[in-house]
Structures are given as C-alpha cells and as structure tokens.
mmCIF file with all atom_site columns, C-alpha atoms in Angstrom:
data_model
loop_
_atom_site.group_PDB
_atom_site.id
_atom_site.type_symbol
_atom_site.label_atom_id
_atom_site.label_alt_id
_atom_site.label_comp_id
_atom_site.label_asym_id
_atom_site.label_entity_id
_atom_site.label_seq_id
_atom_site.pdbx_PDB_ins_code
_atom_site.Cartn_x
_atom_site.Cartn_y
_atom_site.Cartn_z
_atom_site.occupancy
_atom_site.B_iso_or_equiv
_atom_site.pdbx_formal_charge
_atom_site.auth_seq_id
_atom_site.auth_comp_id
_atom_site.auth_asym_id
_atom_site.auth_atom_id
_atom_site.pdbx_PDB_model_num
ATOM 1   C CA . MET A 1 1   ? 0.000   0.000   0.000   1.00 0.00 ? 1   MET A CA 1
ATOM 2   C CA . ARG A 1 2   ? 1.359   3.393   -0.966  1.00 0.00 ? 2   ARG A CA 1
ATOM 3   C CA . ILE A 1 3   ? 1.368   6.046   1.712   1.00 0.00 ? 3   ILE A CA 1
ATOM 4   C CA . PRO A 1 4   ? 0.988   9.492   0.154   1.00 0.00 ? 4   PRO A CA 1
ATOM 5   C CA . HIS A 1 5   ? 3.560   12.143  0.807   1.00 0.00 ? 5   HIS A CA 1
ATOM 6   C CA . PRO A 1 6   ? 2.091   14.522  3.429   1.00 0.00 ? 6   PRO A CA 1
ATOM 7   C CA . ASN A 1 7   ? 2.584   17.612  1.235   1.00 0.00 ? 7   ASN A CA 1
ATOM 8   C CA . ARG A 1 8   ? 1.323   16.098  -1.981  1.00 0.00 ? 8   ARG A CA 1
ATOM 9   C CA . PHE A 1 9   ? -2.237  15.589  -3.158  1.00 0.00 ? 9   PHE A CA 1
ATOM 10  C CA . PRO A 1 10  ? -2.795  11.905  -4.055  1.00 0.00 ? 10  PRO A CA 1
ATOM 11  C CA . GLY A 1 11  ? -3.299  11.129  -7.735  1.00 0.00 ? 11  GLY A CA 1
ATOM 12  C CA . VAL A 1 12  ? -6.409  9.739   -9.343  1.00 0.00 ? 12  VAL A CA 1
ATOM 13  C CA . GLY A 1 13  ? -5.674  6.183   -10.401 1.00 0.00 ? 13  GLY A CA 1
ATOM 14  C CA . MET A 1 14  ? -7.542  3.638   -12.456 1.00 0.00 ? 14  MET A CA 1
ATOM 15  C CA . ARG A 1 15  ? -9.124  1.974   -9.414  1.00 0.00 ? 15  ARG A CA 1
ATOM 16  C CA . ASN A 1 16  ? -10.499 5.367   -8.403  1.00 0.00 ? 16  ASN A CA 1
ATOM 17  C CA . ILE A 1 17  ? -11.997 5.870   -11.867 1.00 0.00 ? 17  ILE A CA 1
ATOM 18  C CA . LYS A 1 18  ? -13.414 2.317   -12.023 1.00 0.00 ? 18  LYS A CA 1
ATOM 19  C CA . THR A 1 19  ? -15.023 2.739   -8.591  1.00 0.00 ? 19  THR A CA 1
ATOM 20  C CA . ALA A 1 20  ? -16.574 6.043   -9.617  1.00 0.00 ? 20  ALA A CA 1
ATOM 21  C CA . ILE A 1 21  ? -17.874 4.524   -12.875 1.00 0.00 ? 21  ILE A CA 1
ATOM 22  C CA . ALA A 1 22  ? -19.425 1.556   -11.026 1.00 0.00 ? 22  ALA A CA 1
ATOM 23  C CA . ALA A 1 23  ? -21.127 3.732   -8.384  1.00 0.00 ? 23  ALA A CA 1
ATOM 24  C CA . SER A 1 24  ? -22.343 6.241   -10.979 1.00 0.00 ? 24  SER A CA 1
ATOM 25  C CA . LEU A 1 25  ? -23.681 3.482   -13.218 1.00 0.00 ? 25  LEU A CA 1
ATOM 26  C CA . CYS A 1 26  ? -25.680 2.089   -10.278 1.00 0.00 ? 26  CYS A CA 1
ATOM 27  C CA . ALA A 1 27  ? -27.020 5.571   -9.493  1.00 0.00 ? 27  ALA A CA 1
ATOM 28  C CA . LEU A 1 28  ? -28.023 6.083   -13.136 1.00 0.00 ? 28  LEU A CA 1
ATOM 29  C CA . VAL A 1 29  ? -29.819 2.753   -13.456 1.00 0.00 ? 29  VAL A CA 1
ATOM 30  C CA . TYR A 1 30  ? -31.617 3.206   -10.142 1.00 0.00 ? 30  TYR A CA 1
ATOM 31  C CA . TYR A 1 31  ? -32.624 6.748   -11.123 1.00 0.00 ? 31  TYR A CA 1
ATOM 32  C CA . TYR A 1 32  ? -34.478 5.348   -14.124 1.00 0.00 ? 32  TYR A CA 1
ATOM 33  C CA . ILE A 1 33  ? -36.186 2.584   -12.165 1.00 0.00 ? 33  ILE A CA 1
ATOM 34  C CA . GLY A 1 34  ? -37.253 5.043   -9.454  1.00 0.00 ? 34  GLY A CA 1
ATOM 35  C CA . ARG A 1 35  ? -35.486 3.385   -6.561  1.00 0.00 ? 35  ARG A CA 1
ATOM 36  C CA . SER A 1 36  ? -32.870 4.595   -4.086  1.00 0.00 ? 36  SER A CA 1
ATOM 37  C CA . PRO A 1 37  ? -29.399 3.642   -5.327  1.00 0.00 ? 37  PRO A CA 1
ATOM 38  C CA . ALA A 1 38  ? -27.733 3.966   -1.905  1.00 0.00 ? 38  ALA A CA 1
ATOM 39  C CA . PHE A 1 39  ? -27.042 0.305   -1.176  1.00 0.00 ? 39  PHE A CA 1
ATOM 40  C CA . ALA A 1 40  ? -26.260 -0.577  -4.794  1.00 0.00 ? 40  ALA A CA 1
ATOM 41  C CA . CYS A 1 41  ? -23.690 2.237   -4.854  1.00 0.00 ? 41  CYS A CA 1
ATOM 42  C CA . ILE A 1 42  ? -22.260 1.049   -1.540  1.00 0.00 ? 42  ILE A CA 1
ATOM 43  C CA . GLY A 1 43  ? -22.039 -2.487  -2.952  1.00 0.00 ? 43  GLY A CA 1
ATOM 44  C CA . ALA A 1 44  ? -20.249 -1.160  -6.036  1.00 0.00 ? 44  ALA A CA 1
ATOM 45  C CA . ILE A 1 45  ? -17.766 0.842   -3.965  1.00 0.00 ? 45  ILE A CA 1
ATOM 46  C CA . PHE A 1 46  ? -17.073 -2.003  -1.548  1.00 0.00 ? 46  PHE A CA 1
ATOM 47  C CA . GLY A 1 47  ? -16.946 -4.510  -4.405  1.00 0.00 ? 47  GLY A CA 1
ATOM 48  C CA . MET A 1 48  ? -14.245 -2.791  -6.422  1.00 0.00 ? 48  MET A CA 1
ATOM 49  C CA . GLY A 1 49  ? -10.724 -4.138  -6.294  1.00 0.00 ? 49  GLY A CA 1
ATOM 50  C CA . SER A 1 50  ? -7.367  -3.403  -7.811  1.00 0.00 ? 50  SER A CA 1
ATOM 51  C CA . ASP A 1 51  ? -7.820  -6.428  -10.087 1.00 0.00 ? 51  ASP A CA 1
ATOM 52  C CA . MET A 1 52  ? -10.476 -9.064  -10.761 1.00 0.00 ? 52  MET A CA 1
ATOM 53  C CA . GLU A 1 53  ? -9.306  -11.367 -7.967  1.00 0.00 ? 53  GLU A CA 1
ATOM 54  C CA . ASP A 1 54  ? -9.375  -8.515  -5.453  1.00 0.00 ? 54  ASP A CA 1
ATOM 55  C CA . ALA A 1 55  ? -12.804 -7.427  -6.726  1.00 0.00 ? 55  ALA A CA 1
ATOM 56  C CA . ARG A 1 56  ? -14.169 -10.978 -6.277  1.00 0.00 ? 56  ARG A CA 1
ATOM 57  C CA . LYS A 1 57  ? -12.872 -11.043 -2.718  1.00 0.00 ? 57  LYS A CA 1
ATOM 58  C CA . ASN A 1 58  ? -14.172 -7.565  -1.836  1.00 0.00 ? 58  ASN A CA 1
ATOM 59  C CA . GLY A 1 59  ? -17.487 -8.082  -3.606  1.00 0.00 ? 59  GLY A CA 1
ATOM 60  C CA . GLY A 1 60  ? -17.923 -11.535 -2.084  1.00 0.00 ? 60  GLY A CA 1
ATOM 61  C CA . ASN A 1 61  ? -17.274 -10.132 1.383   1.00 0.00 ? 61  ASN A CA 1
ATOM 62  C CA . ARG A 1 62  ? -19.965 -7.517  0.889   1.00 0.00 ? 62  ARG A CA 1
ATOM 63  C CA . LEU A 1 63  ? -22.485 -9.745  -0.878  1.00 0.00 ? 63  LEU A CA 1
ATOM 64  C CA . PHE A 1 64  ? -22.216 -12.860 1.277   1.00 0.00 ? 64  PHE A CA 1
ATOM 65  C CA . GLY A 1 65  ? -21.934 -10.817 4.466   1.00 0.00 ? 65  GLY A CA 1
ATOM 66  C CA . THR A 1 66  ? -25.095 -8.913  3.565   1.00 0.00 ? 66  THR A CA 1
ATOM 67  C CA . LEU A 1 67  ? -26.870 -12.139 2.605   1.00 0.00 ? 67  LEU A CA 1
ATOM 68  C CA . ILE A 1 68  ? -25.923 -13.985 5.795   1.00 0.00 ? 68  ILE A CA 1
ATOM 69  C CA . GLY A 1 69  ? -26.496 -10.969 8.060   1.00 0.00 ? 69  GLY A CA 1
ATOM 70  C CA . GLY A 1 70  ? -29.792 -10.146 6.361   1.00 0.00 ? 70  GLY A CA 1
ATOM 71  C CA . LEU A 1 71  ? -31.250 -13.644 6.591   1.00 0.00 ? 71  LEU A CA 1
ATOM 72  C CA . LEU A 1 72  ? -30.030 -14.107 10.147  1.00 0.00 ? 72  LEU A CA 1
ATOM 73  C CA . GLY A 1 73  ? -31.312 -10.663 11.144  1.00 0.00 ? 73  GLY A CA 1
ATOM 74  C CA . MET A 1 74  ? -34.751 -11.439 9.700   1.00 0.00 ? 74  MET A CA 1
ATOM 75  C CA . ALA A 1 75  ? -34.930 -14.705 11.654  1.00 0.00 ? 75  ALA A CA 1
ATOM 76  C CA . LEU A 1 76  ? -33.811 -13.119 14.932  1.00 0.00 ? 76  LEU A CA 1
ATOM 77  C CA . PHE A 1 77  ? -36.118 -10.125 14.534  1.00 0.00 ? 77  PHE A CA 1
ATOM 78  C CA . ARG A 1 78  ? -39.016 -12.494 13.864  1.00 0.00 ? 78  ARG A CA 1
ATOM 79  C CA . ILE A 1 79  ? -38.209 -14.301 17.129  1.00 0.00 ? 79  ILE A CA 1
ATOM 80  C CA . TYR A 1 80  ? -38.030 -10.913 18.862  1.00 0.00 ? 80  TYR A CA 1
ATOM 81  C CA . LEU A 1 81  ? -41.501 -9.984  17.573  1.00 0.00 ? 81  LEU A CA 1
ATOM 82  C CA . ILE A 1 82  ? -42.971 -13.133 19.144  1.00 0.00 ? 82  ILE A CA 1
ATOM 83  C CA . PHE A 1 83  ? -42.018 -11.762 22.565  1.00 0.00 ? 83  PHE A CA 1
ATOM 84  C CA . VAL A 1 84  ? -42.315 -8.020  21.832  1.00 0.00 ? 84  VAL A CA 1
ATOM 85  C CA . PRO A 1 85  ? -45.008 -7.728  19.127  1.00 0.00 ? 85  PRO A CA 1
ATOM 86  C CA . ASP A 1 86  ? -44.884 -3.945  18.890  1.00 0.00 ? 86  ASP A CA 1
ATOM 87  C CA . GLY A 1 87  ? -41.132 -4.069  18.226  1.00 0.00 ? 87  GLY A CA 1
ATOM 88  C CA . SER A 1 88  ? -40.313 -1.508  20.886  1.00 0.00 ? 88  SER A CA 1
ATOM 89  C CA . HIS A 1 89  ? -36.768 -1.633  22.176  1.00 0.00 ? 89  HIS A CA 1
ATOM 90  C CA . SER A 1 90  ? -36.298 -3.956  25.117  1.00 0.00 ? 90  SER A CA 1
ATOM 91  C CA . LEU A 1 91  ? -33.474 -5.736  26.882  1.00 0.00 ? 91  LEU A CA 1
ATOM 92  C CA . LEU A 1 92  ? -34.307 -8.874  24.890  1.00 0.00 ? 92  LEU A CA 1
ATOM 93  C CA . LEU A 1 93  ? -32.335 -7.297  22.029  1.00 0.00 ? 93  LEU A CA 1
ATOM 94  C CA . VAL A 1 94  ? -29.126 -7.652  24.077  1.00 0.00 ? 94  VAL A CA 1
ATOM 95  C CA . PRO A 1 95  ? -29.038 -11.481 24.176  1.00 0.00 ? 95  PRO A CA 1
ATOM 96  C CA . LEU A 1 96  ? -30.351 -11.607 20.586  1.00 0.00 ? 96  LEU A CA 1
ATOM 97  C CA . THR A 1 97  ? -27.433 -9.402  19.535  1.00 0.00 ? 97  THR A CA 1
ATOM 98  C CA . PHE A 1 98  ? -25.028 -11.725 21.341  1.00 0.00 ? 98  PHE A CA 1
ATOM 99  C CA . ILE A 1 99  ? -26.566 -14.854 19.788  1.00 0.00 ? 99  ILE A CA 1
ATOM 100 C CA . GLY A 1 100 ? -26.785 -13.183 16.379  1.00 0.00 ? 100 GLY A CA 1
ATOM 101 C CA . THR A 1 101 ? -23.147 -12.120 16.419  1.00 0.00 ? 101 THR A CA 1
ATOM 102 C CA . VAL A 1 102 ? -21.965 -15.603 17.417  1.00 0.00 ? 102 VAL A CA 1
ATOM 103 C CA . LEU A 1 103 ? -24.124 -17.209 14.703  1.00 0.00 ? 103 LEU A CA 1
ATOM 104 C CA . LEU A 1 104 ? -23.029 -14.642 12.123  1.00 0.00 ? 104 LEU A CA 1
ATOM 105 C CA . ILE A 1 105 ? -19.363 -15.366 12.754  1.00 0.00 ? 105 ILE A CA 1
ATOM 106 C CA . LEU A 1 106 ? -19.947 -19.125 12.646  1.00 0.00 ? 106 LEU A CA 1
ATOM 107 C CA . LEU A 1 107 ? -21.933 -18.902 9.407   1.00 0.00 ? 107 LEU A CA 1
ATOM 108 C CA . CYS A 1 108 ? -19.354 -16.637 7.810   1.00 0.00 ? 108 CYS A CA 1
ATOM 109 C CA . GLN A 1 109 ? -16.584 -19.043 8.839   1.00 0.00 ? 109 GLN A CA 1
ATOM 110 C CA . MET A 1 110 ? -18.547 -21.792 7.079   1.00 0.00 ? 110 MET A CA 1
ATOM 111 C CA . PHE A 1 111 ? -19.515 -19.894 3.913   1.00 0.00 ? 111 PHE A CA 1
ATOM 112 C CA . TRP A 1 112 ? -17.476 -16.699 3.446   1.00 0.00 ? 112 TRP A CA 1
ATOM 113 C CA . VAL A 1 113 ? -14.960 -15.619 6.083   1.00 0.00 ? 113 VAL A CA 1
ATOM 114 C CA . GLY A 1 114 ? -14.740 -11.973 4.997   1.00 0.00 ? 114 GLY A CA 1
ATOM 115 C CA . GLY A 1 115 ? -18.479 -11.419 5.397   1.00 0.00 ? 115 GLY A CA 1
ATOM 116 C CA . VAL A 1 116 ? -18.476 -10.784 9.157   1.00 0.00 ? 116 VAL A CA 1
ATOM 117 C CA . GLN A 1 117 ? -18.223 -6.978  9.090   1.00 0.00 ? 117 GLN A CA 1
ATOM 118 C CA . PRO A 1 118 ? -20.821 -6.235  6.387   1.00 0.00 ? 118 PRO A CA 1
ATOM 119 C CA . GLY A 1 119 ? -23.051 -8.968  7.808   1.00 0.00 ? 119 GLY A CA 1
ATOM 120 C CA . GLY A 1 120 ? -22.777 -7.415  11.258  1.00 0.00 ? 120 GLY A CA 1
ATOM 121 C CA . VAL A 1 121 ? -23.870 -4.053  9.889   1.00 0.00 ? 121 VAL A CA 1
ATOM 122 C CA . VAL A 1 122 ? -27.035 -5.517  8.366   1.00 0.00 ? 122 VAL A CA 1
ATOM 123 C CA . LEU A 1 123 ? -27.728 -7.623  11.462  1.00 0.00 ? 123 LEU A CA 1
ATOM 124 C CA . CYS A 1 124 ? -27.499 -4.622  13.805  1.00 0.00 ? 124 CYS A CA 1
ATOM 125 C CA . ILE A 1 125 ? -29.564 -2.378  11.540  1.00 0.00 ? 125 ILE A CA 1
ATOM 126 C CA . LEU A 1 126 ? -32.287 -5.026  11.384  1.00 0.00 ? 126 LEU A CA 1
ATOM 127 C CA . LEU A 1 127 ? -32.316 -5.538  15.146  1.00 0.00 ? 127 LEU A CA 1
ATOM 128 C CA . PHE A 1 128 ? -32.134 -1.895  16.215  1.00 0.00 ? 128 PHE A CA 1
ATOM 129 C CA . ASN A 1 129 ? -33.153 0.420   13.421  1.00 0.00 ? 129 ASN A CA 1
ATOM 130 C CA . THR A 1 130 ? -35.779 -1.142  11.187  1.00 0.00 ? 130 THR A CA 1
ATOM 131 C CA . PRO A 1 131 ? -39.529 -0.608  11.605  1.00 0.00 ? 131 PRO A CA 1
ATOM 132 C CA . VAL A 1 132 ? -41.545 -3.696  12.508  1.00 0.00 ? 132 VAL A CA 1
ATOM 133 C CA . ASN A 1 133 ? -43.539 -3.643  9.289   1.00 0.00 ? 133 ASN A CA 1
ATOM 134 C CA . ALA A 1 134 ? -40.449 -3.246  7.071   1.00 0.00 ? 134 ALA A CA 1
ATOM 135 C CA . TYR A 1 135 ? -37.762 -5.597  8.398   1.00 0.00 ? 135 TYR A CA 1
ATOM 136 C CA . VAL A 1 136 ? -38.331 -8.317  5.772   1.00 0.00 ? 136 VAL A CA 1
ATOM 137 C CA . SER A 1 137 ? -38.524 -5.922  2.830   1.00 0.00 ? 137 SER A CA 1
ATOM 138 C CA . TYR A 1 138 ? -35.541 -3.971  4.171   1.00 0.00 ? 138 TYR A CA 1
ATOM 139 C CA . ALA A 1 139 ? -33.396 -7.110  4.391   1.00 0.00 ? 139 ALA A CA 1
ATOM 140 C CA . LEU A 1 140 ? -34.446 -8.442  0.987   1.00 0.00 ? 140 LEU A CA 1
ATOM 141 C CA . ASN A 1 141 ? -33.966 -5.064  -0.694  1.00 0.00 ? 141 ASN A CA 1
ATOM 142 C CA . ARG A 1 142 ? -30.582 -4.633  0.959   1.00 0.00 ? 142 ARG A CA 1
ATOM 143 C CA . ILE A 1 143 ? -29.488 -8.069  -0.319  1.00 0.00 ? 143 ILE A CA 1
ATOM 144 C CA . LEU A 1 144 ? -30.792 -7.347  -3.837  1.00 0.00 ? 144 LEU A CA 1
ATOM 145 C CA . ASP A 1 145 ? -29.272 -3.869  -4.052  1.00 0.00 ? 145 ASP A CA 1
ATOM 146 C CA . THR A 1 146 ? -25.932 -5.070  -2.712  1.00 0.00 ? 146 THR A CA 1
ATOM 147 C CA . ALA A 1 147 ? -25.911 -7.863  -5.308  1.00 0.00 ? 147 ALA A CA 1
ATOM 148 C CA . VAL A 1 148 ? -26.574 -5.360  -8.089  1.00 0.00 ? 148 VAL A CA 1
ATOM 149 C CA . GLY A 1 149 ? -23.761 -3.091  -6.902  1.00 0.00 ? 149 GLY A CA 1
ATOM 150 C CA . VAL A 1 150 ? -21.296 -5.947  -6.543  1.00 0.00 ? 150 VAL A CA 1
ATOM 151 C CA . LEU A 1 151 ? -22.178 -7.288  -10.011 1.00 0.00 ? 151 LEU A CA 1
ATOM 152 C CA . VAL A 1 152 ? -21.659 -3.845  -11.519 1.00 0.00 ? 152 VAL A CA 1
ATOM 153 C CA . ALA A 1 153 ? -18.269 -3.585  -9.767  1.00 0.00 ? 153 ALA A CA 1
ATOM 154 C CA . LEU A 1 154 ? -17.252 -7.038  -11.038 1.00 0.00 ? 154 LEU A CA 1
ATOM 155 C CA . THR A 1 155 ? -18.352 -6.136  -14.560 1.00 0.00 ? 155 THR A CA 1
ATOM 156 C CA . ILE A 1 156 ? -16.355 -2.905  -14.519 1.00 0.00 ? 156 ILE A CA 1
ATOM 157 C CA . SER A 1 157 ? -13.353 -4.792  -13.089 1.00 0.00 ? 157 SER A CA 1
ATOM 158 C CA . TYR A 1 158 ? -13.662 -7.349  -15.869 1.00 0.00 ? 158 TYR A CA 1
ATOM 159 C CA . LEU A 1 159 ? -14.023 -4.748  -18.615 1.00 0.00 ? 159 LEU A CA 1
ATOM 160 C CA . PHE A 1 160 ? -11.186 -2.610  -17.281 1.00 0.00 ? 160 PHE A CA 1
ATOM 161 C CA . PRO A 1 161 ? -8.594  -4.976  -15.781 1.00 0.00 ? 161 PRO A CA 1
ATOM 162 C CA . ARG A 1 162 ? -5.178  -3.856  -14.634 1.00 0.00 ? 162 ARG A CA 1
ATOM 163 C CA . GLY A 1 163 ? -3.285  -2.768  -17.709 1.00 0.00 ? 163 GLY A CA 1
ATOM 164 C CA . TRP A 1 164 ? -6.535  -2.661  -19.673 1.00 0.00 ? 164 TRP A CA 1
ATOM 165 C CA . MET A 1 165 ? -5.247  -0.134  -22.190 1.00 0.00 ? 165 MET A CA 1
ATOM 166 C CA . LYS A 1 166 ? -2.775  -2.757  -23.369 1.00 0.00 ? 166 LYS A CA 1
ATOM 167 C CA . LEU A 1 167 ? -5.372  -5.548  -23.332 1.00 0.00 ? 167 LEU A CA 1
ATOM 168 C CA . TRP A 1 168 ? -8.162  -3.820  -25.281 1.00 0.00 ? 168 TRP A CA 1
ATOM 169 C CA . PRO A 1 169 ? -6.634  -4.295  -28.734 1.00 0.00 ? 169 PRO A CA 1
ATOM 170 C CA . GLN A 1 170 ? -6.289  -8.031  -27.979 1.00 0.00 ? 170 GLN A CA 1
ATOM 171 C CA . ARG A 1 171 ? -9.875  -8.213  -26.707 1.00 0.00 ? 171 ARG A CA 1
ATOM 172 C CA . LEU A 1 172 ? -11.216 -6.367  -29.738 1.00 0.00 ? 172 LEU A CA 1
ATOM 173 C CA . GLU A 1 173 ? -9.390  -8.744  -32.063 1.00 0.00 ? 173 GLU A CA 1
ATOM 174 C CA . SER A 1 174 ? -10.730 -11.709 -30.105 1.00 0.00 ? 174 SER A CA 1
ATOM 175 C CA . TRP A 1 175 ? -14.292 -10.363 -30.286 1.00 0.00 ? 175 TRP A CA 1
ATOM 176 C CA . LYS A 1 176 ? -13.907 -9.705  -34.040 1.00 0.00 ? 176 LYS A CA 1
ATOM 177 C CA . LEU A 1 177 ? -12.661 -13.268 -34.533 1.00 0.00 ? 177 LEU A CA 1
ATOM 178 C CA . HIS A 1 178 ? -15.603 -14.695 -32.553 1.00 0.00 ? 178 HIS A CA 1
ATOM 179 C CA . ALA A 1 179 ? -18.039 -12.512 -34.509 1.00 0.00 ? 179 ALA A CA 1
ATOM 180 C CA . ARG A 1 180 ? -16.569 -13.693 -37.836 1.00 0.00 ? 180 ARG A CA 1
ATOM 181 C CA . GLN A 1 181 ? -16.759 -17.322 -36.705 1.00 0.00 ? 181 GLN A CA 1
ATOM 182 C CA . ALA A 1 182 ? -20.354 -16.892 -35.532 1.00 0.00 ? 182 ALA A CA 1
ATOM 183 C CA . ARG A 1 183 ? -21.318 -15.184 -38.805 1.00 0.00 ? 183 ARG A CA 1
ATOM 184 C CA . ARG A 1 184 ? -19.642 -17.953 -40.791 1.00 0.00 ? 184 ARG A CA 1
ATOM 185 C CA . ALA A 1 185 ? -21.495 -20.622 -38.765 1.00 0.00 ? 185 ALA A CA 1
ATOM 186 C CA . VAL A 1 186 ? -24.834 -18.871 -39.365 1.00 0.00 ? 186 VAL A CA 1
ATOM 187 C CA . TRP A 1 187 ? -24.147 -18.563 -43.110 1.00 0.00 ? 187 TRP A CA 1
ATOM 188 C CA . GLU A 1 188 ? -23.143 -22.212 -43.322 1.00 0.00 ? 188 GLU A CA 1
ATOM 189 C CA . ARG A 1 189 ? -26.359 -23.283 -41.554 1.00 0.00 ? 189 ARG A CA 1
ATOM 190 C CA . HIS A 1 190 ? -28.502 -21.156 -43.850 1.00 0.00 ? 190 HIS A CA 1
ATOM 191 C CA . ALA A 1 191 ? -26.644 -22.340 -46.940 1.00 0.00 ? 191 ALA A CA 1
ATOM 192 C CA . LYS A 1 192 ? -27.649 -25.963 -46.289 1.00 0.00 ? 192 LYS A CA 1
#
C-alpha cells in the first residue's frame, strides 16, 4: 500500500476511476427505475478491487456478508416480535445481539470468512433500526441492491482490468474473430 507524501495531493488512479464509474452506473440505473441507489452504490464501492481477484474477494465479502447478516437478522427479529409484538426496544435485544453475532461469525466461517463486518452491519440495523412492518422488505432489498452493486463492480473490473489499455486491442481482435466465426457458422447453416 502506498502512503501518500504529506505535502502532496494523491493522484487519481484507475481503481479510483473504475469505482466512480461503477457507483455512478448504479445511481443512473436506479434513477431510471425510481429506486434509491444507496445500497447498490455502496455495494459497487465495496466490491471494487485493484484487479479481478481482489474485486471478487471484496465483492464476495460484501455480498455474502449482507446475505448472511440479512437472513439471520430477519430470523432473529421475527423471534423478537414473538415476545415483543410492537417491536419496541427492550433488553431482549441484548441477548439476541449476542446470539446473532456468534451465529453470524460461525456462518461466515462456514460460507465466506470476509463477510463478518458487512453482515454485522445488516444484522445490527435489522435488530435496532428497522420498523416492525419493514424488516423483511428492508433485508431483501438490501441483499438485492448489494448484489446489483457488486455485479456492476465485477463487470467494470472485468471490462477494465489492470493494464486494460494494453489488453483492449487483444480483446477487440478476439471479439472480431468470434463474430466472424459466428457469422460464418450462421451462413453455413442457412446455406444448407
């Protein structure tokens, strides 16, 4: 990791640009579908990496953490509502937070180790900051929006890999070759 010189303004690198493109693309798409882009943009920002492998790791952490934390939070909040139907804050949330955190860490160790922190965020928001009538839709929307953001980040990382300026001519030639082969195959089928 580069540490910037204290008297110098850091430069804008390719990862910075790719992250901005991914977040802006999410915001644009969500603008046209009339939905808040907040969590998709967050997913895109968290999901970006310096290369495709790093993006998969970062995006997986965010996506699987949100998925595990969201599903677990829904289950625990449902249990909470059995005992406190109006959803008002009570001391019962303290042991549920303890149990939820232990389960979250165990589940993340089983399925995706890096998901603990983003999963913990969703879990705590569901337990402490979500209205009773919206906890299921909140969790499902958060999972969906995070998935969209992470997929956008992965797509941008794929399209603009490290050293992408050098790779684009090769990719264009490859795509042209595949297009010619596909055209030839179609013509040969129609010629029969």
